[in-house]
Amino acid sequence: MKKEENMSAEEKYWRMRVFDSLPYPSVIISPDKTLMGANKTFYEAFNLSFKEIFGKKCYHTFLYKNTPCDSDQCTISKVIRDKKSHSFTLRHHYRWEKRVFSPILDENGDVAHVMGSMLDITQTKSLENQLHGVQEFISQVIHSSASAIVAADRQGNINLMNSVAKELFGDYNGGEGKIRHTAQLYPPGKAQEVMRMLRDEKVGGKGKLLIPRTTIVNSHGKEIEVEMSAAIIYDEKGNESATMAIYNDLKDKIKVEKELEMAQKQLAQSEKMASLGQLAAGVAHEINNPLTGVLFYASLLLERKDIDEDMREDLGYILEDANRCKSIVKSLLVYSRSAGTQKNLVQLNDIVEQSLTLIRDQKKFRNIIIKKELSDEMMLIQADTSKLNQMVINLVINAADAMDGVGTITLTTYKEKMLKQIYLEIKDTGTGIPPGNLSKIFDPFFTTKEVGKSTGLGLSIVYGIVEEHGAKISVKKTGSKGTTFVVEFPMYVASQINPSLCQP
Ligand SMILES: Nc1ncnc2c1ncn2[C@@H]1O[C@H](COP(=O)(O)OP(=O)(O)OP(=O)(O)O)[C@@H](O)[C@H]1O
Ligand SMILES: [Mg+2]
């Protein structure tokens, strides 16, 4: 340090000028906390003179107190102890002040005096508060967004995930969880592709990207379909500083799309079945009359005594084939719903039991295990018992055919009280239905079985019966492990039987 006596008069002079020229009020305090003087800015700011402050205690002038501060908290004591500056911030009404205390060391390096300066930081504070408010607002917007928002630095390290993003991706814990890097948000290789597209001006503009449908992976490795928009964040100089992406889970949208597609398919199916039904009814009625004639005259001929054995045999064939045609016509009438129906209040479980009794002894079921998982609850429906028996039998026979005589058929009943629906499921362990056949199985005469043995009317009859009961039938599941058909009946509710009771 330069000794005082070596200092030129000029240097001493400008050193004094520096103190006076400081733009903020400053005072010199002795180690016993007595004010020794102040700079010009101080005297002017507080309209005080040297005489008025000299010898006064600092706590009096600075903190407007009459007693000294606790020595542990006294900033001047800290400056003397540490030989370095300390500061604190103070607020008078709307004015914010930063008070900085710096040591003035003597020739031996000890603290001879302390310089205290009062810096007006009101404007800085107000800007800081505004900035804090804006940050707080942006944070609220991000965190209350219904979309998942993720931000990352230039290297791809994730530094922000809002609550929806945490839920979508799972296990992000401020960089502590499994997910830390944007590469972990996508299937392998996808993150690089996204970054490449983001920088490609031809895709959505430079630094911007919108992908209506893409795949992300969550922390459990599950792939999720999302709509995604991303952007590069640039600093004032136009350099890339971060990236951000917004994701919207498409689960609900896909579900609605699938439901719509299903509804359209069902509509097309029922329209097709309705016109096929009309056709079937027309054909059945047209054939019925000539067929009755063929059967009648063939039977009459067969009763005659004057015919030879060959002719008798031929007549037998005619009658057999005509009877087969008659049963087809009968089936067509059931399918087209032209046959009469007699509905009563019945227990679905009883129908299932009855139908199984009817087929119990058939050779087809010898090596088949039939399991019943019937609900204990009341399963009342309005139904034509014999038609429902026919429906169950057709479905069970198909199940047995699909298993080539060996396997398990499970019949399950249950109800959904809220939806007022009663369900019957028939599950087999057969070969399944190829996807290409699914839209045809309910068509009359569609069969994959041996021609001549099967007419392909079984499921069309089932369909007709189901429709007649205001029910619905569908293939719930099918594949190499088997097929499950489900029939959904409207649950019987008391007012259904005699609505007039409720009316005036
Ligand atoms: N449980 C099932 N598993 C696999 N395929 C089935 C099943 N049920 C029906 N199918 C398929 O649907 C087709 C149509 O069935 P449907 O009952 O209408 O006729 P069918 O059984 O072939 O002949 P029919 O019932 O007149 O004797 C069957 O030929 C078969 O290909
Ligand atoms: Mg069948």
Coordinates of C-alpha atoms in Angstrom, one line a residue, residues 7-315:
M7 CA 1.4 10.8 -1.7
S8 CA 1.5 14.0 -3.7
A9 CA -0.8 16.9 -2.8
E10 CA -2.4 16.4 -6.2
E11 CA -3.2 12.8 -5.5
K12 CA -4.6 13.6 -2.0
Y13 CA -6.7 16.2 -3.7
W14 CA -8.3 13.9 -6.4
R15 CA -8.8 11.2 -3.8
M16 CA -11.0 13.7 -1.9
R17 CA -12.7 14.6 -5.1
V18 CA -13.5 11.0 -5.8
F19 CA -15.3 10.7 -2.5
D20 CA -17.3 13.9 -3.1
S21 CA -18.1 12.8 -6.7
L22 CA -19.7 9.5 -5.7
P23 CA -23.3 9.7 -7.0
Y24 CA -24.7 8.1 -3.9
P25 CA -24.7 9.5 -0.3
S26 CA -21.7 8.1 1.6
V27 CA -20.4 8.5 5.2
I28 CA -17.2 7.6 7.0
I29 CA -17.7 5.8 10.3
S30 CA -15.0 5.1 12.9
P31 CA -14.8 1.5 14.3
D32 CA -16.7 2.7 17.4
K33 CA -19.5 3.5 15.0
T34 CA -19.2 7.3 15.2
L35 CA -19.8 9.3 12.1
M36 CA -16.6 11.1 11.0
G37 CA -17.9 12.9 7.9
A38 CA -19.8 12.4 4.6
N39 CA -19.5 13.2 1.0
K40 CA -21.1 16.1 -0.8
T41 CA -23.9 14.0 -2.2
F42 CA -24.9 13.0 1.4
Y43 CA -25.0 16.6 2.7
E44 CA -27.1 17.6 -0.3
A45 CA -29.4 14.7 -0.3
F46 CA -30.2 15.0 3.4
N47 CA -29.8 18.8 3.7
L48 CA -27.3 18.3 6.5
S49 CA -24.0 19.9 7.3
F50 CA -20.7 18.4 8.7
K51 CA -21.4 19.8 12.1
E52 CA -24.8 18.2 12.3
I53 CA -23.5 14.7 11.7
F54 CA -20.0 14.7 13.1
G55 CA -19.7 12.7 16.3
K56 CA -23.2 11.2 15.9
K57 CA -23.7 7.4 16.1
C58 CA -24.3 5.5 12.9
Y59 CA -27.4 3.6 14.2
H60 CA -28.9 7.0 14.9
T61 CA -28.3 8.3 11.4
F62 CA -28.8 5.2 9.4
L63 CA -31.4 3.2 11.3
Y64 CA -33.1 6.0 13.1
K65 CA -32.5 4.2 16.4
N66 CA -31.2 5.5 19.8
T67 CA -29.6 2.3 20.9
P68 CA -26.7 0.4 19.3
C69 CA -27.5 -2.7 17.3
D70 CA -26.9 -6.2 18.5
S71 CA -23.2 -6.7 17.7
D72 CA -23.9 -10.0 15.9
Q73 CA -26.2 -8.3 13.5
C74 CA -24.2 -5.0 13.2
T75 CA -22.9 -4.8 9.6
I76 CA -20.1 -2.4 10.6
S77 CA -18.9 -5.0 13.2
K78 CA -19.0 -7.6 10.4
V79 CA -16.9 -5.4 8.1
I80 CA -14.3 -4.8 10.8
R81 CA -14.2 -8.5 11.6
D82 CA -14.0 -9.8 8.0
K83 CA -12.2 -6.8 6.5
K84 CA -14.5 -6.9 3.5
S85 CA -17.7 -5.2 2.4
H86 CA -21.1 -6.2 3.6
S87 CA -24.5 -4.9 2.6
F88 CA -28.2 -5.1 3.4
T89 CA -31.4 -3.9 1.7
L90 CA -33.8 -1.6 3.4
R91 CA -37.3 -0.3 2.5
H92 CA -38.8 3.1 3.5
H93 CA -42.3 3.1 2.2
Y94 CA -41.9 2.9 -1.6
R95 CA -38.2 3.5 -1.6
W96 CA -35.7 0.6 -1.6
E97 CA -32.2 1.2 -0.5
K98 CA -29.1 -0.9 -0.5
R99 CA -26.6 0.0 2.2
V100 CA -23.1 -1.0 1.4
F101 CA -20.4 -0.9 4.1
S102 CA -16.7 -1.2 3.0
P103 CA -13.6 -1.2 5.0
I104 CA -11.0 1.6 4.8
L105 CA -7.7 0.0 5.8
D106 CA -4.8 1.7 7.5
E107 CA -1.1 1.2 6.7
N108 CA -1.1 -2.0 8.7
G109 CA -4.0 -3.5 6.9
D110 CA -6.4 -3.0 9.9
V111 CA -9.8 -1.4 9.5
A112 CA -9.3 2.3 10.3
H113 CA -12.8 3.4 9.1
V114 CA -15.8 2.1 7.4
M115 CA -17.4 3.8 4.4
G116 CA -21.2 3.4 4.4
S117 CA -23.0 4.2 1.1
M118 CA -26.8 4.4 0.5
L119 CA -27.7 3.2 -3.0
D120 CA -31.2 3.9 -4.2
I121 CA -32.4 0.6 -5.8
T122 CA -36.1 1.4 -6.0
Q123 CA -36.2 1.2 -9.8
T124 CA -34.2 -2.0 -9.9
K125 CA -36.4 -3.5 -7.2
S126 CA -39.5 -2.5 -9.1
L127 CA -38.2 -4.0 -12.3
E128 CA -37.3 -7.1 -10.3
N129 CA -40.8 -7.3 -8.9
Q130 CA -42.3 -6.9 -12.4
L131 CA -40.0 -9.6 -13.8
H132 CA -40.9 -11.8 -10.9
G133 CA -44.6 -11.2 -11.5
V134 CA -44.2 -12.0 -15.2
Q135 CA -42.3 -15.1 -14.4
E136 CA -44.9 -16.2 -11.9
F137 CA -47.7 -15.6 -14.5
I138 CA -45.8 -17.5 -17.2
S139 CA -45.2 -20.3 -14.8
Q140 CA -48.9 -20.4 -13.9
V141 CA -49.9 -20.5 -17.6
I142 CA -47.4 -23.4 -18.2
H143 CA -48.5 -25.4 -15.2
S144 CA -52.2 -24.9 -15.6
S145 CA -52.1 -25.8 -19.3
A146 CA -54.2 -28.8 -20.4
S147 CA -51.4 -29.8 -22.7
A148 CA -48.1 -31.4 -21.8
I149 CA -45.2 -28.9 -22.0
V150 CA -41.5 -29.8 -21.9
A151 CA -38.6 -27.5 -22.2
A152 CA -34.9 -28.4 -22.6
D153 CA -31.6 -26.7 -22.9
R154 CA -29.5 -26.8 -26.2
Q155 CA -28.0 -30.1 -25.2
G156 CA -31.5 -31.6 -24.8
N157 CA -31.3 -31.8 -20.9
I158 CA -34.9 -31.3 -19.7
N159 CA -35.3 -28.4 -17.4
L160 CA -39.1 -28.0 -17.3
M161 CA -42.1 -30.4 -17.4
N162 CA -45.5 -29.1 -16.4
S163 CA -47.8 -31.4 -14.4
V164 CA -49.6 -32.8 -17.5
A165 CA -46.2 -33.7 -19.0
K166 CA -45.2 -35.4 -15.8
E167 CA -48.4 -37.4 -15.9
L168 CA -48.0 -38.2 -19.6
F169 CA -44.3 -39.3 -19.4
G170 CA -44.2 -40.3 -15.8
D171 CA -41.2 -40.4 -13.5
Y172 CA -39.7 -37.0 -14.1
N173 CA -38.4 -35.6 -10.9
G174 CA -36.6 -32.3 -11.7
G175 CA -33.8 -34.3 -13.4
E176 CA -33.7 -36.8 -10.5
G177 CA -36.1 -39.3 -12.1
K178 CA -35.5 -41.7 -15.0
I179 CA -36.4 -39.1 -17.6
R180 CA -33.7 -36.4 -18.0
H181 CA -33.1 -36.0 -21.7
T182 CA -35.4 -35.3 -24.6
A183 CA -34.0 -38.4 -26.4
Q184 CA -35.9 -40.5 -23.7
L185 CA -39.2 -39.0 -24.8
Y186 CA -39.3 -40.7 -28.2
P187 CA -38.7 -44.2 -29.7
P188 CA -35.1 -44.7 -30.7
G189 CA -33.8 -42.3 -33.4
K190 CA -37.0 -40.1 -33.3
A191 CA -35.5 -37.3 -31.2
Q192 CA -32.8 -36.6 -33.8
E193 CA -35.5 -36.6 -36.5
V194 CA -37.6 -34.1 -34.6
M195 CA -34.6 -31.8 -34.1
R196 CA -33.7 -32.1 -37.8
M197 CA -37.3 -31.2 -38.8
L198 CA -37.3 -28.3 -36.3
R199 CA -34.4 -26.8 -38.1
D200 CA -35.8 -27.5 -41.6
E201 CA -37.4 -24.3 -42.9
K202 CA -39.5 -26.4 -45.3
V203 CA -41.2 -28.2 -42.4
G204 CA -43.4 -25.6 -40.6
G205 CA -40.8 -22.8 -40.9
K206 CA -37.5 -22.4 -39.2
G207 CA -37.5 -23.4 -35.5
K208 CA -41.2 -24.5 -35.6
L209 CA -42.8 -27.8 -36.1
L210 CA -46.3 -29.3 -36.0
I211 CA -46.9 -33.1 -36.2
P212 CA -50.6 -34.0 -36.1
R213 CA -49.9 -37.6 -35.1
T214 CA -46.7 -39.1 -33.7
T215 CA -45.5 -41.5 -31.0
I216 CA -43.7 -40.8 -27.7
V217 CA -42.6 -43.3 -25.1
N218 CA -43.2 -42.9 -21.3
S219 CA -40.9 -43.9 -18.6
H220 CA -42.4 -47.4 -18.6
G221 CA -41.6 -47.8 -22.3
K222 CA -45.2 -47.5 -23.3
E223 CA -45.8 -45.9 -26.7
I224 CA -48.4 -43.2 -26.7
E225 CA -50.0 -41.5 -29.7
V226 CA -49.8 -37.7 -29.5
E227 CA -50.2 -34.5 -31.4
M228 CA -47.0 -32.5 -31.1
S229 CA -45.8 -28.9 -31.7
A230 CA -42.3 -27.8 -31.0
A231 CA -40.2 -24.7 -31.2
I232 CA -36.6 -23.6 -30.8
I233 CA -36.2 -20.6 -28.5
Y234 CA -33.6 -18.1 -29.7
D235 CA -31.8 -15.5 -27.6
E236 CA -31.6 -11.8 -28.5
K237 CA -28.6 -12.5 -30.8
G238 CA -30.6 -15.1 -32.7
N239 CA -28.6 -18.0 -31.2
E240 CA -30.5 -21.2 -30.2
S241 CA -30.9 -21.2 -26.4
A242 CA -33.5 -23.9 -25.7
T243 CA -36.2 -26.0 -27.2
M244 CA -39.8 -26.5 -26.1
A245 CA -42.5 -29.0 -27.1
I246 CA -46.2 -29.2 -26.5
Y247 CA -47.9 -32.6 -26.6
N248 CA -51.6 -33.6 -26.6
D249 CA -52.5 -37.2 -25.8
L250 CA -54.7 -38.5 -28.7
K251 CA -56.1 -41.3 -26.5
D252 CA -59.6 -39.8 -26.3
K253 CA -59.6 -38.6 -29.9
I254 CA -58.6 -42.0 -31.1
K255 CA -61.3 -43.6 -28.9
V256 CA -64.0 -41.4 -30.4
E257 CA -62.7 -42.1 -33.9
K258 CA -62.8 -45.8 -33.3
E259 CA -66.3 -45.6 -31.8
L260 CA -67.4 -43.6 -34.8
E261 CA -65.9 -46.1 -37.2
M262 CA -67.6 -48.9 -35.2
A263 CA -70.9 -47.1 -35.3
Q264 CA -70.6 -46.6 -39.1
K265 CA -69.7 -50.3 -39.6
Q266 CA -72.6 -51.4 -37.4
L267 CA -74.9 -49.1 -39.4
A268 CA -73.7 -50.5 -42.7
Q269 CA -74.0 -54.0 -41.2
S270 CA -77.6 -53.5 -40.0
E271 CA -78.6 -51.8 -43.3
K272 CA -77.1 -54.8 -45.2
M273 CA -78.8 -57.3 -42.9
A274 CA -82.2 -55.4 -43.3
S275 CA -82.1 -55.6 -47.1
L276 CA -80.8 -59.2 -47.0
G277 CA -83.7 -60.0 -44.6
Q278 CA -86.2 -58.5 -47.0
L279 CA -84.7 -60.6 -49.8
A280 CA -84.7 -63.7 -47.7
A281 CA -88.3 -63.2 -46.7
G282 CA -89.4 -62.7 -50.3
V283 CA -87.5 -65.8 -51.5
A284 CA -88.8 -67.9 -48.6
H285 CA -92.5 -66.9 -49.3
E286 CA -92.1 -67.5 -53.0
I287 CA -90.5 -71.0 -52.5
N288 CA -92.9 -71.9 -49.7
N289 CA -96.0 -72.4 -51.9
P290 CA -94.4 -74.5 -54.7
L291 CA -92.5 -76.5 -52.1
T292 CA -95.7 -77.3 -50.2
G293 CA -97.0 -78.6 -53.6
V294 CA -93.9 -80.7 -54.2
L295 CA -94.1 -82.2 -50.7
F296 CA -97.8 -82.8 -50.9
Y297 CA -97.8 -84.5 -54.3
A298 CA -94.6 -86.5 -53.5
S299 CA -96.2 -87.8 -50.3
L300 CA -99.4 -88.7 -52.2
L301 CA -97.4 -90.6 -54.8
L302 CA -95.5 -92.4 -52.1
E303 CA -98.8 -93.7 -50.6
R304 CA -99.8 -95.3 -53.9
K305 CA -99.5 -99.1 -54.0
D306 CA -98.9 -99.4 -57.7
I307 CA -95.4 -98.0 -57.8
D308 CA -92.3 -100.0 -58.0
E309 CA -89.4 -100.0 -55.5
D310 CA -87.1 -97.9 -57.7
M311 CA -89.7 -95.2 -58.0
R312 CA -90.4 -95.4 -54.2
E313 CA -86.7 -94.9 -53.5
D314 CA -86.6 -91.9 -55.9
L315 CA -89.7 -90.4 -54.3

